[in-house]
Amino acid sequence: MKKFASLLLALVMCLCCLTTAALAERAPVAKDDLKIGFIFLHDENSTYDKNFIDAAKEACANLSLVENEDYFIKTNVGETEQCAEVAADLVDAGCNIIFADSFGHEPYMIEVAKANPEVQFCHSTGTRAHTEGLDNYHNAFASIYEGRYLAGIAAGDIKAEEAKMGYVGAFTYAEVVSGYTSFYLGAKSVCPTVTMDVTFTGSWYDETLEKEGAEKLIQGGCKLISQHADSMGAPTACESAGVPNVSYNGSTISACPNTFIVSSRIDWAPYYEFVINAVANGETIPADWTGTLATGSVVLTEVNEAAAAA
């Protein structure tokens, strides 16, 4: 009897595995049938969201997809039930892939993913794909600390007597801590005596708090400022004070020509193209995907020689 029960259990487990495999193997989607939805927390006034928006447009252009026909961009979507509503609207519009860009979008993306197993949901910066176990819900990020280390090297060529930097952080999350640690270590590899003060705003995007944070650091003697925050608050404070700045998610040289040094960012275009091609070809999308310098997902702008050390 025990042997029969064991065989029955093995058969059930085998059937479960076959069912899971069948779910993972999806039919290819013809290019004419591809429709992609993008959900963004803010609009292009946020350096964070602009970086995603630019990547979405670049990836879709590379794949000859047309905005408002083949792909749809939704901006200023809050980390609230609004996200679920917008995602559901995109499903109703025929989207077979939906991307979202902000950490707080995750529970709402999962909610809509569970209700629509035929649609692929891809969420940047999230953490729950590997525990939810949904074959149509995925997380993605990149090793941005690699870029921050290199940006720190560019920032670290400062005079020993002025070797005090400041860093405006959003939250005390691992992503922020690993970022400013890497930036500091990069600078320290060039200037061993450098120190760094860090302040937090408690918000990903608050131009007033970010500006005030940078000004406080400058008043405290910091001779260079970097940040992990999403507005132009810190860069403009640096430009007004004549203090060099290492920005994030894109160049600020047009607004800060005298103080911008370099910027590191995640280029999301490779991930977007990877997912779209995977769906088109009926291929599996990893539950967790990490981009690197090698995949072209971590990039730096050109160094502004007007502000950087020789």
CSV table of N, CA, C and O in Angstrom, one decimal, residues 77-198:
chain,number,residue,atom,x,y,z
A,77,VAL,N,1.5,57.2,-13.3
A,77,VAL,CA,0.6,56.1,-12.7
A,77,VAL,C,1.1,55.9,-11.3
A,77,VAL,O,2.3,55.4,-11.1
A,78,GLY,N,0.3,56.1,-10.3
A,78,GLY,CA,0.8,56.0,-8.9
A,78,GLY,C,1.0,54.6,-8.5
A,78,GLY,O,0.5,53.6,-9.1
A,79,GLU,N,1.6,54.5,-7.3
A,79,GLU,CA,1.8,53.2,-6.7
A,79,GLU,C,0.6,52.9,-5.8
A,79,GLU,O,0.7,52.6,-4.6
A,80,THR,N,-0.5,52.9,-6.5
A,80,THR,CA,-1.8,52.7,-5.9
A,80,THR,C,-2.7,51.7,-6.7
A,80,THR,O,-2.2,51.2,-7.7
A,81,GLU,N,-3.9,51.6,-6.4
A,81,GLU,CA,-4.9,50.8,-7.2
A,81,GLU,C,-4.9,51.3,-8.6
A,81,GLU,O,-5.4,50.6,-9.6
A,82,GLN,N,-4.5,52.6,-8.8
A,82,GLN,CA,-4.5,53.2,-10.2
A,82,GLN,C,-3.6,52.3,-11.1
A,82,GLN,O,-3.9,52.2,-12.3
A,83,CYS,N,-2.5,51.8,-10.6
A,83,CYS,CA,-1.7,50.9,-11.4
A,83,CYS,C,-2.4,49.7,-11.9
A,83,CYS,O,-2.3,49.3,-13.1
A,84,ALA,N,-3.2,49.1,-11.0
A,84,ALA,CA,-3.9,47.9,-11.4
A,84,ALA,C,-5.0,48.3,-12.5
A,84,ALA,O,-5.2,47.5,-13.5
A,85,GLU,N,-5.6,49.4,-12.3
A,85,GLU,CA,-6.6,49.9,-13.3
A,85,GLU,C,-6.0,50.1,-14.7
A,85,GLU,O,-6.5,49.7,-15.7
A,86,VAL,N,-4.8,50.8,-14.7
A,86,VAL,CA,-4.1,51.1,-15.9
A,86,VAL,C,-3.6,49.8,-16.6
A,86,VAL,O,-3.8,49.6,-17.8
A,87,ALA,N,-3.1,48.9,-15.8
A,87,ALA,CA,-2.7,47.6,-16.3
A,87,ALA,C,-3.8,46.8,-16.9
A,87,ALA,O,-3.7,46.2,-18.0
A,88,ALA,N,-5.0,46.8,-16.3
A,88,ALA,CA,-6.2,46.1,-16.8
A,88,ALA,C,-6.6,46.8,-18.1
A,88,ALA,O,-7.1,46.1,-19.0
A,89,ASP,N,-6.6,48.1,-18.1
A,89,ASP,CA,-6.9,48.8,-19.4
A,89,ASP,C,-6.0,48.4,-20.5
A,89,ASP,O,-6.5,48.2,-21.7
A,90,LEU,N,-4.7,48.2,-20.2
A,90,LEU,CA,-3.8,47.8,-21.3
A,90,LEU,C,-4.1,46.4,-21.7
A,90,LEU,O,-3.9,46.1,-22.9
A,91,VAL,N,-4.5,45.5,-20.8
A,91,VAL,CA,-4.9,44.2,-21.2
A,91,VAL,C,-6.1,44.3,-22.1
A,91,VAL,O,-6.1,43.6,-23.2
A,92,ASP,N,-7.1,45.1,-21.8
A,92,ASP,CA,-8.3,45.2,-22.6
A,92,ASP,C,-7.9,45.8,-24.0
A,92,ASP,O,-8.6,45.6,-25.0
A,93,ALA,N,-6.8,46.6,-24.0
A,93,ALA,CA,-6.4,47.2,-25.3
A,93,ALA,C,-5.7,46.2,-26.2
A,93,ALA,O,-5.3,46.5,-27.3
A,94,GLY,N,-5.5,44.9,-25.7
A,94,GLY,CA,-4.9,43.9,-26.5
A,94,GLY,C,-3.4,43.7,-26.2
A,94,GLY,O,-2.7,42.9,-27.0
A,95,CYS,N,-2.8,44.3,-25.2
A,95,CYS,CA,-1.4,44.2,-24.9
A,95,CYS,C,-1.1,42.7,-24.5
A,95,CYS,O,-1.8,42.2,-23.6
A,96,ASN,N,-0.1,42.1,-25.0
A,96,ASN,CA,0.4,40.8,-24.6
A,96,ASN,C,1.7,40.9,-23.7
A,96,ASN,O,2.1,39.9,-23.2
A,97,ILE,N,2.2,42.1,-23.6
A,97,ILE,CA,3.3,42.4,-22.6
A,97,ILE,C,3.0,43.7,-22.0
A,97,ILE,O,2.7,44.7,-22.6
A,98,ILE,N,3.2,43.7,-20.6
A,98,ILE,CA,3.1,45.0,-19.9
A,98,ILE,C,4.2,45.2,-19.0
A,98,ILE,O,4.6,44.3,-18.2
A,99,PHE,N,4.9,46.3,-19.1
A,99,PHE,CA,6.0,46.7,-18.2
A,99,PHE,C,5.6,47.7,-17.2
A,99,PHE,O,4.8,48.6,-17.5
A,100,ALA,N,6.3,47.7,-16.0
A,100,ALA,CA,6.1,48.8,-15.1
A,100,ALA,C,7.5,49.1,-14.5
A,100,ALA,O,8.4,48.3,-14.5
A,101,ASP,N,7.6,50.4,-14.0
A,101,ASP,CA,9.0,50.8,-13.7
A,101,ASP,C,9.3,51.2,-12.2
A,101,ASP,O,10.4,51.5,-11.9
A,102,SER,N,8.3,51.1,-11.4
A,102,SER,CA,8.5,51.6,-10.0
A,102,SER,C,8.3,50.5,-9.0
A,102,SER,O,7.3,49.7,-9.1
A,103,PHE,N,9.1,50.5,-7.9
A,103,PHE,CA,9.0,49.4,-6.9
A,103,PHE,C,7.6,49.2,-6.3
A,103,PHE,O,7.1,48.1,-6.2
A,104,GLY,N,6.9,50.3,-6.1
A,104,GLY,CA,5.6,50.2,-5.5
A,104,GLY,C,4.5,49.8,-6.4
A,104,GLY,O,3.3,49.5,-6.0
A,105,HIS,N,4.8,49.6,-7.7
A,105,HIS,CA,3.8,49.1,-8.6
A,105,HIS,C,3.6,47.6,-8.5
A,105,HIS,O,2.6,47.0,-9.0
A,106,GLU,N,4.6,46.9,-7.8
A,106,GLU,CA,4.6,45.5,-7.8
A,106,GLU,C,3.3,44.8,-7.4
A,106,GLU,O,2.9,43.9,-8.1
A,107,PRO,N,2.8,45.1,-6.2
A,107,PRO,CA,1.6,44.3,-5.8
A,107,PRO,C,0.4,44.4,-6.8
A,107,PRO,O,-0.4,43.5,-7.0
A,108,TYR,N,0.3,45.5,-7.5
A,108,TYR,CA,-0.8,45.7,-8.4
A,108,TYR,C,-0.5,45.0,-9.7
A,108,TYR,O,-1.4,44.5,-10.4
A,109,MET,N,0.8,44.9,-10.1
A,109,MET,CA,1.1,44.2,-11.3
A,109,MET,C,0.8,42.7,-11.1
A,109,MET,O,0.3,42.0,-11.9
A,110,ILE,N,1.2,42.2,-9.9
A,110,ILE,CA,0.9,40.8,-9.5
A,110,ILE,C,-0.6,40.5,-9.5
A,110,ILE,O,-1.0,39.5,-10.1
A,111,GLU,N,-1.3,41.4,-9.0
A,111,GLU,CA,-2.8,41.3,-9.0
A,111,GLU,C,-3.4,41.1,-10.4
A,111,GLU,O,-4.2,40.2,-10.6
A,112,VAL,N,-2.9,41.9,-11.3
A,112,VAL,CA,-3.5,41.8,-12.7
A,112,VAL,C,-2.9,40.6,-13.4
A,112,VAL,O,-3.5,40.0,-14.2
A,113,ALA,N,-1.6,40.3,-13.1
A,113,ALA,CA,-1.0,39.1,-13.7
A,113,ALA,C,-1.8,37.8,-13.4
A,113,ALA,O,-2.0,37.0,-14.2
A,114,LYS,N,-2.2,37.7,-12.1
A,114,LYS,CA,-2.9,36.5,-11.7
A,114,LYS,C,-4.3,36.4,-12.4
A,114,LYS,O,-4.7,35.3,-12.7
A,115,ALA,N,-4.8,37.6,-12.7
A,115,ALA,CA,-6.2,37.6,-13.4
A,115,ALA,C,-6.0,37.4,-14.9
A,115,ALA,O,-7.0,37.1,-15.6
A,116,ASN,N,-4.8,37.5,-15.5
A,116,ASN,CA,-4.6,37.5,-16.9
A,116,ASN,C,-3.4,36.6,-17.3
A,116,ASN,O,-2.4,37.2,-17.7
A,117,PRO,N,-3.5,35.3,-17.1
A,117,PRO,CA,-2.3,34.4,-17.3
A,117,PRO,C,-1.8,34.4,-18.7
A,117,PRO,O,-0.7,34.0,-19.0
A,118,GLU,N,-2.6,34.9,-19.7
A,118,GLU,CA,-2.2,34.9,-21.1
A,118,GLU,C,-1.3,36.1,-21.4
A,118,GLU,O,-0.7,36.1,-22.5
A,119,VAL,N,-1.1,37.0,-20.5
A,119,VAL,CA,-0.4,38.2,-20.7
A,119,VAL,C,0.9,38.2,-19.9
A,119,VAL,O,0.9,37.7,-18.7
A,120,GLN,N,2.0,38.6,-20.4
A,120,GLN,CA,3.3,38.7,-19.7
A,120,GLN,C,3.5,40.0,-19.0
A,120,GLN,O,3.3,41.1,-19.6
A,121,PHE,N,3.8,40.0,-17.7
A,121,PHE,CA,4.0,41.2,-16.9
A,121,PHE,C,5.4,41.3,-16.4
A,121,PHE,O,5.9,40.3,-15.8
A,122,CYS,N,6.1,42.4,-16.7
A,122,CYS,CA,7.5,42.5,-16.4
A,122,CYS,C,7.7,43.8,-15.6
A,122,CYS,O,7.4,44.9,-16.0
A,123,HIS,N,8.2,43.6,-14.4
A,123,HIS,CA,8.3,44.7,-13.4
A,123,HIS,C,9.8,45.0,-13.0
A,123,HIS,O,10.5,44.1,-12.5
A,124,SER,N,10.2,46.2,-13.3
A,124,SER,CA,11.6,46.6,-13.0
A,124,SER,C,11.7,47.0,-11.5
A,124,SER,O,10.8,47.6,-11.0
A,125,THR,N,12.7,46.5,-10.8
A,125,THR,CA,13.1,46.8,-9.5
A,125,THR,C,12.4,46.0,-8.4
A,125,THR,O,12.6,46.1,-7.2
A,126,GLY,N,11.5,45.1,-8.9
A,126,GLY,CA,10.7,44.3,-7.9
A,126,GLY,C,11.5,43.1,-7.4
A,126,GLY,O,12.6,42.8,-7.8
A,127,THR,N,10.8,42.4,-6.4
A,127,THR,CA,11.5,41.3,-5.7
A,127,THR,C,10.7,40.0,-5.6
A,127,THR,O,11.2,39.0,-5.1
A,128,ARG,N,9.5,40.0,-6.0
A,128,ARG,CA,8.6,38.9,-5.6
A,128,ARG,C,8.3,37.8,-6.7
A,128,ARG,O,7.6,36.9,-6.5
A,129,ALA,N,8.9,38.0,-7.9
A,129,ALA,CA,8.7,37.0,-9.0
A,129,ALA,C,9.1,35.6,-8.6
A,129,ALA,O,8.4,34.7,-8.9
A,130,HIS,N,10.2,35.5,-7.9
A,130,HIS,CA,10.7,34.1,-7.6
A,130,HIS,C,9.9,33.5,-6.5
A,130,HIS,O,9.9,32.2,-6.3
A,131,THR,N,9.1,34.3,-5.7
A,131,THR,CA,8.3,33.7,-4.6
A,131,THR,C,6.8,33.5,-5.1
A,131,THR,O,6.1,32.6,-4.6
A,132,GLU,N,6.4,34.3,-6.0
A,132,GLU,CA,5.0,34.2,-6.5
A,132,GLU,C,4.8,33.0,-7.3
A,132,GLU,O,3.7,32.4,-7.4
A,133,GLY,N,5.8,32.6,-8.1
A,133,GLY,CA,5.8,31.4,-8.9
A,133,GLY,C,4.8,31.5,-10.1
A,133,GLY,O,4.3,30.5,-10.6
A,134,LEU,N,4.6,32.7,-10.6
A,134,LEU,CA,3.7,32.9,-11.8
A,134,LEU,C,4.6,32.8,-13.0
A,134,LEU,O,5.6,33.5,-13.1
A,135,ASP,N,4.1,32.1,-14.0
A,135,ASP,CA,5.0,32.0,-15.2
A,135,ASP,C,4.8,33.2,-16.1
A,135,ASP,O,5.5,33.3,-17.1
A,136,ASN,N,3.9,34.1,-15.7
A,136,ASN,CA,3.7,35.3,-16.5
A,136,ASN,C,4.1,36.6,-15.8
A,136,ASN,O,3.7,37.7,-16.2
A,137,TYR,N,4.8,36.4,-14.7
A,137,TYR,CA,5.2,37.6,-13.9
A,137,TYR,C,6.8,37.5,-13.7
A,137,TYR,O,7.3,36.5,-13.2
A,138,HIS,N,7.5,38.6,-14.0
A,138,HIS,CA,8.9,38.6,-14.0
A,138,HIS,C,9.5,39.9,-13.4
A,138,HIS,O,8.9,41.0,-13.5
A,139,ASN,N,10.6,39.8,-12.7
A,139,ASN,CA,11.4,41.0,-12.2
A,139,ASN,C,12.6,41.2,-13.0
A,139,ASN,O,13.2,40.3,-13.6
A,140,ALA,N,13.1,42.5,-13.0
A,140,ALA,CA,14.4,42.8,-13.7
A,140,ALA,C,15.0,43.9,-13.0
A,140,ALA,O,14.4,44.8,-12.5
A,141,PHE,N,16.4,43.9,-13.0
A,141,PHE,CA,17.2,45.0,-12.5
A,141,PHE,C,18.5,44.9,-13.2
A,141,PHE,O,18.7,44.1,-14.1
A,142,ALA,N,19.5,45.8,-12.8
A,142,ALA,CA,20.8,45.8,-13.4
A,142,ALA,C,21.8,46.1,-12.3
A,142,ALA,O,21.5,46.6,-11.3
A,143,SER,N,23.1,45.7,-12.5
A,143,SER,CA,24.1,45.9,-11.6
A,143,SER,C,24.6,47.3,-11.7
A,143,SER,O,25.8,47.6,-12.0
A,144,ILE,N,23.8,48.3,-11.3
A,144,ILE,CA,24.1,49.7,-11.4
A,144,ILE,C,25.3,50.1,-10.6
A,144,ILE,O,26.0,51.1,-10.9
A,145,TYR,N,25.6,49.3,-9.5
A,145,TYR,CA,26.7,49.6,-8.7
A,145,TYR,C,28.0,49.6,-9.5
A,145,TYR,O,29.0,50.3,-9.2
A,146,GLU,N,28.0,48.8,-10.6
A,146,GLU,CA,29.2,48.8,-11.5
A,146,GLU,C,29.4,50.2,-12.1
A,146,GLU,O,30.6,50.7,-12.1
A,147,GLY,N,28.4,50.8,-12.6
A,147,GLY,CA,28.5,52.1,-13.1
A,147,GLY,C,28.8,53.2,-12.1
A,147,GLY,O,29.5,54.1,-12.4
A,148,ARG,N,28.2,53.0,-10.9
A,148,ARG,CA,28.5,54.0,-9.9
A,148,ARG,C,29.9,54.0,-9.4
A,148,ARG,O,30.5,55.0,-9.1
A,149,TYR,N,30.5,52.8,-9.4
A,149,TYR,CA,32.0,52.7,-9.1
A,149,TYR,C,32.8,53.5,-10.1
A,149,TYR,O,33.7,54.2,-9.7
A,150,LEU,N,32.5,53.3,-11.4
A,150,LEU,CA,33.2,54.0,-12.4
A,150,LEU,C,33.0,55.5,-12.4
A,150,LEU,O,33.9,56.3,-12.6
A,151,ALA,N,31.8,55.9,-12.0
A,151,ALA,CA,31.5,57.3,-11.9
A,151,ALA,C,32.3,57.9,-10.7
A,151,ALA,O,32.7,59.0,-10.7
A,152,GLY,N,32.4,57.1,-9.6
A,152,GLY,CA,33.2,57.5,-8.5
A,152,GLY,C,34.7,57.7,-8.9
A,152,GLY,O,35.3,58.6,-8.3
A,153,ILE,N,35.2,56.9,-9.8
A,153,ILE,CA,36.6,57.1,-10.2
A,153,ILE,C,36.7,58.4,-10.9
A,153,ILE,O,37.7,59.2,-10.7
A,154,ALA,N,35.7,58.8,-11.7
A,154,ALA,CA,35.7,60.1,-12.4
A,154,ALA,C,35.6,61.2,-11.4
A,154,ALA,O,36.2,62.3,-11.6
A,155,ALA,N,34.9,61.0,-10.3
A,155,ALA,CA,34.8,62.0,-9.3
A,155,ALA,C,35.9,62.1,-8.3
A,155,ALA,O,36.2,63.2,-7.7
A,156,GLY,N,36.7,61.0,-8.2
A,156,GLY,CA,37.7,60.9,-7.2
A,156,GLY,C,39.0,61.7,-7.4
A,156,GLY,O,39.9,61.8,-6.5
A,157,ASP,N,39.2,62.3,-8.6
A,157,ASP,CA,40.4,63.0,-8.9
A,157,ASP,C,40.2,64.5,-8.4
A,157,ASP,O,40.2,65.4,-9.1
A,158,ILE,N,40.2,64.6,-7.0
A,158,ILE,CA,40.0,65.9,-6.4
A,158,ILE,C,41.2,66.1,-5.4
A,158,ILE,O,41.9,65.2,-5.1
A,159,LYS,N,41.4,67.4,-5.1
A,159,LYS,CA,42.5,67.7,-4.2
A,159,LYS,C,42.4,67.1,-2.8
A,159,LYS,O,41.3,67.0,-2.3
A,160,ALA,N,43.5,66.6,-2.3
A,160,ALA,CA,43.4,65.9,-1.0
A,160,ALA,C,42.8,66.8,0.1
A,160,ALA,O,42.1,66.4,1.0
A,161,GLU,N,43.1,68.1,0.0
A,161,GLU,CA,42.6,69.0,1.1
A,161,GLU,C,41.1,69.4,0.9
A,161,GLU,O,40.5,70.0,1.7
A,162,GLU,N,40.6,68.9,-0.3
A,162,GLU,CA,39.1,69.2,-0.5
A,162,GLU,C,38.4,67.8,-0.7
A,162,GLU,O,37.3,67.8,-1.3
A,163,ALA,N,39.0,66.8,-0.2
A,163,ALA,CA,38.5,65.4,-0.4
A,163,ALA,C,37.3,65.0,0.5
A,163,ALA,O,37.4,64.1,1.2
A,164,LYS,N,36.2,65.8,0.4
A,164,LYS,CA,35.0,65.5,1.1
A,164,LYS,C,33.9,65.6,0.1
A,164,LYS,O,33.6,66.7,-0.5
A,165,MET,N,33.1,64.5,-0.1
A,165,MET,CA,32.0,64.4,-1.0
A,165,MET,C,30.7,64.3,-0.2
A,165,MET,O,30.7,64.0,1.0
A,166,GLY,N,29.6,64.6,-0.9
A,166,GLY,CA,28.3,64.5,-0.3
A,166,GLY,C,27.4,63.6,-1.3
A,166,GLY,O,27.6,63.6,-2.5
A,167,TYR,N,26.4,62.9,-0.7
A,167,TYR,CA,25.6,62.1,-1.5
A,167,TYR,C,24.1,62.2,-1.0
A,167,TYR,O,23.8,62.1,0.2
A,168,VAL,N,23.2,62.5,-1.9
A,168,VAL,CA,21.8,62.7,-1.6
A,168,VAL,C,21.1,61.4,-2.0
A,168,VAL,O,21.0,61.0,-3.2
A,169,GLY,N,20.7,60.6,-1.0
A,169,GLY,CA,20.0,59.4,-1.2
A,169,GLY,C,18.5,59.5,-1.0
A,169,GLY,O,18.0,60.4,-0.2
A,170,ALA,N,17.7,58.6,-1.6
A,170,ALA,CA,16.3,58.6,-1.4
A,170,ALA,C,15.9,57.9,-0.1
A,170,ALA,O,15.4,58.5,0.8
A,171,PHE,N,16.2,56.6,0.0
A,171,PHE,CA,15.8,55.7,1.1
A,171,PHE,C,17.0,54.9,1.6
A,171,PHE,O,18.0,54.8,0.8
A,172,THR,N,16.9,54.4,2.8
A,172,THR,CA,18.0,53.5,3.3
A,172,THR,C,17.9,52.1,2.8
A,172,THR,O,18.1,51.1,3.5
A,173,TYR,N,17.5,51.9,1.5
A,173,TYR,CA,17.3,50.6,0.9
A,173,TYR,C,18.7,50.1,0.4
A,173,TYR,O,19.6,50.8,0.2
A,174,ALA,N,18.8,48.7,0.3
A,174,ALA,CA,20.0,48.1,-0.2
A,174,ALA,C,20.5,48.7,-1.5
A,174,ALA,O,21.7,48.9,-1.7
A,175,GLU,N,19.5,49.0,-2.4
A,175,GLU,CA,19.9,49.5,-3.7
A,175,GLU,C,20.6,50.8,-3.6
A,175,GLU,O,21.7,51.1,-4.2
A,176,VAL,N,20.1,51.7,-2.7
A,176,VAL,CA,20.8,53.0,-2.5
A,176,VAL,C,22.1,52.8,-1.7
A,176,VAL,O,23.1,53.5,-2.1
A,177,VAL,N,22.1,52.0,-0.7
A,177,VAL,CA,23.3,51.8,0.1
A,177,VAL,C,24.5,51.2,-0.8
A,177,VAL,O,25.6,51.6,-0.7
A,178,SER,N,24.1,50.2,-1.6
A,178,SER,CA,25.2,49.6,-2.5
A,178,SER,C,25.6,50.6,-3.5
A,178,SER,O,26.8,50.6,-3.8
A,179,GLY,N,24.7,51.5,-3.9
A,179,GLY,CA,25.1,52.5,-4.9
A,179,GLY,C,26.1,53.5,-4.3
A,179,GLY,O,27.1,53.8,-4.9
A,180,TYR,N,25.8,54.1,-3.2
A,180,TYR,CA,26.7,55.1,-2.7
A,180,TYR,C,28.0,54.5,-2.1
A,180,TYR,O,29.0,55.1,-2.1
A,181,THR,N,27.9,53.2,-1.7
A,181,THR,CA,29.1,52.5,-1.3
A,181,THR,C,30.1,52.3,-2.5
A,181,THR,O,31.3,52.6,-2.4
A,182,SER,N,29.5,51.9,-3.6
A,182,SER,CA,30.3,51.7,-4.8
A,182,SER,C,30.9,53.0,-5.3
A,182,SER,O,32.1,53.1,-5.7
A,183,PHE,N,30.1,54.1,-5.3
A,183,PHE,CA,30.6,55.4,-5.7
A,183,PHE,C,31.7,55.8,-4.8
A,183,PHE,O,32.8,56.3,-5.3
A,184,TYR,N,31.6,55.7,-3.5
A,184,TYR,CA,32.6,56.0,-2.6
A,184,TYR,C,33.9,55.2,-2.8
A,184,TYR,O,35.0,55.8,-2.8
A,185,LEU,N,33.8,53.9,-3.0
A,185,LEU,CA,35.0,53.1,-3.2
A,185,LEU,C,35.7,53.4,-4.5
A,185,LEU,O,36.9,53.4,-4.6
A,186,GLY,N,34.9,53.8,-5.6
A,186,GLY,CA,35.5,54.2,-6.8
A,186,GLY,C,36.3,55.5,-6.6
A,186,GLY,O,37.4,55.6,-7.1
A,187,ALA,N,35.7,56.5,-5.9
A,187,ALA,CA,36.5,57.7,-5.6
A,187,ALA,C,37.7,57.4,-4.7
A,187,ALA,O,38.8,58.0,-5.0
A,188,LYS,N,37.5,56.5,-3.8
A,188,LYS,CA,38.6,56.2,-2.9
A,188,LYS,C,39.8,55.5,-3.6
A,188,LYS,O,41.0,55.6,-3.2
A,189,SER,N,39.5,54.8,-4.7
A,189,SER,CA,40.6,54.2,-5.4
A,189,SER,C,41.5,55.2,-6.1
A,189,SER,O,42.6,54.9,-6.4
A,190,VAL,N,41.0,56.4,-6.3
A,190,VAL,CA,41.8,57.5,-6.8
A,190,VAL,C,42.4,58.4,-5.8
A,190,VAL,O,43.5,58.8,-5.8
A,191,CYS,N,41.5,58.7,-4.8
A,191,CYS,CA,41.9,59.6,-3.7
A,191,CYS,C,41.7,58.9,-2.3
A,191,CYS,O,40.6,58.9,-1.8
A,192,PRO,N,42.7,58.2,-1.8
A,192,PRO,CA,42.6,57.4,-0.6
A,192,PRO,C,42.1,58.1,0.6
A,192,PRO,O,41.5,57.5,1.5
A,193,THR,N,42.2,59.4,0.7
A,193,THR,CA,41.8,60.2,1.9
A,193,THR,C,40.4,60.7,1.8
A,193,THR,O,39.9,61.4,2.7
A,194,VAL,N,39.7,60.4,0.7
A,194,VAL,CA,38.3,61.0,0.6
A,194,VAL,C,37.4,60.5,1.6
A,194,VAL,O,37.4,59.3,2.1
A,195,THR,N,36.5,61.3,2.1
A,195,THR,CA,35.4,61.0,2.9
A,195,THR,C,34.1,61.4,2.3
A,195,THR,O,34.0,62.1,1.3
A,196,MET,N,33.0,60.9,2.8
A,196,MET,CA,31.7,61.2,2.2
A,196,MET,C,30.6,61.2,3.2
A,196,MET,O,30.4,60.3,4.1
A,197,ASP,N,29.8,62.3,3.2
A,197,ASP,CA,28.6,62.4,4.0
A,197,ASP,C,27.4,62.0,3.2
A,197,ASP,O,27.3,62.4,2.0
A,198,VAL,N,26.4,61.4,3.8
A,198,VAL,CA,25.2,60.9,3.1
A,198,VAL,C,24.0,61.5,3.8
A,198,VAL,O,23.9,61.5,5.0
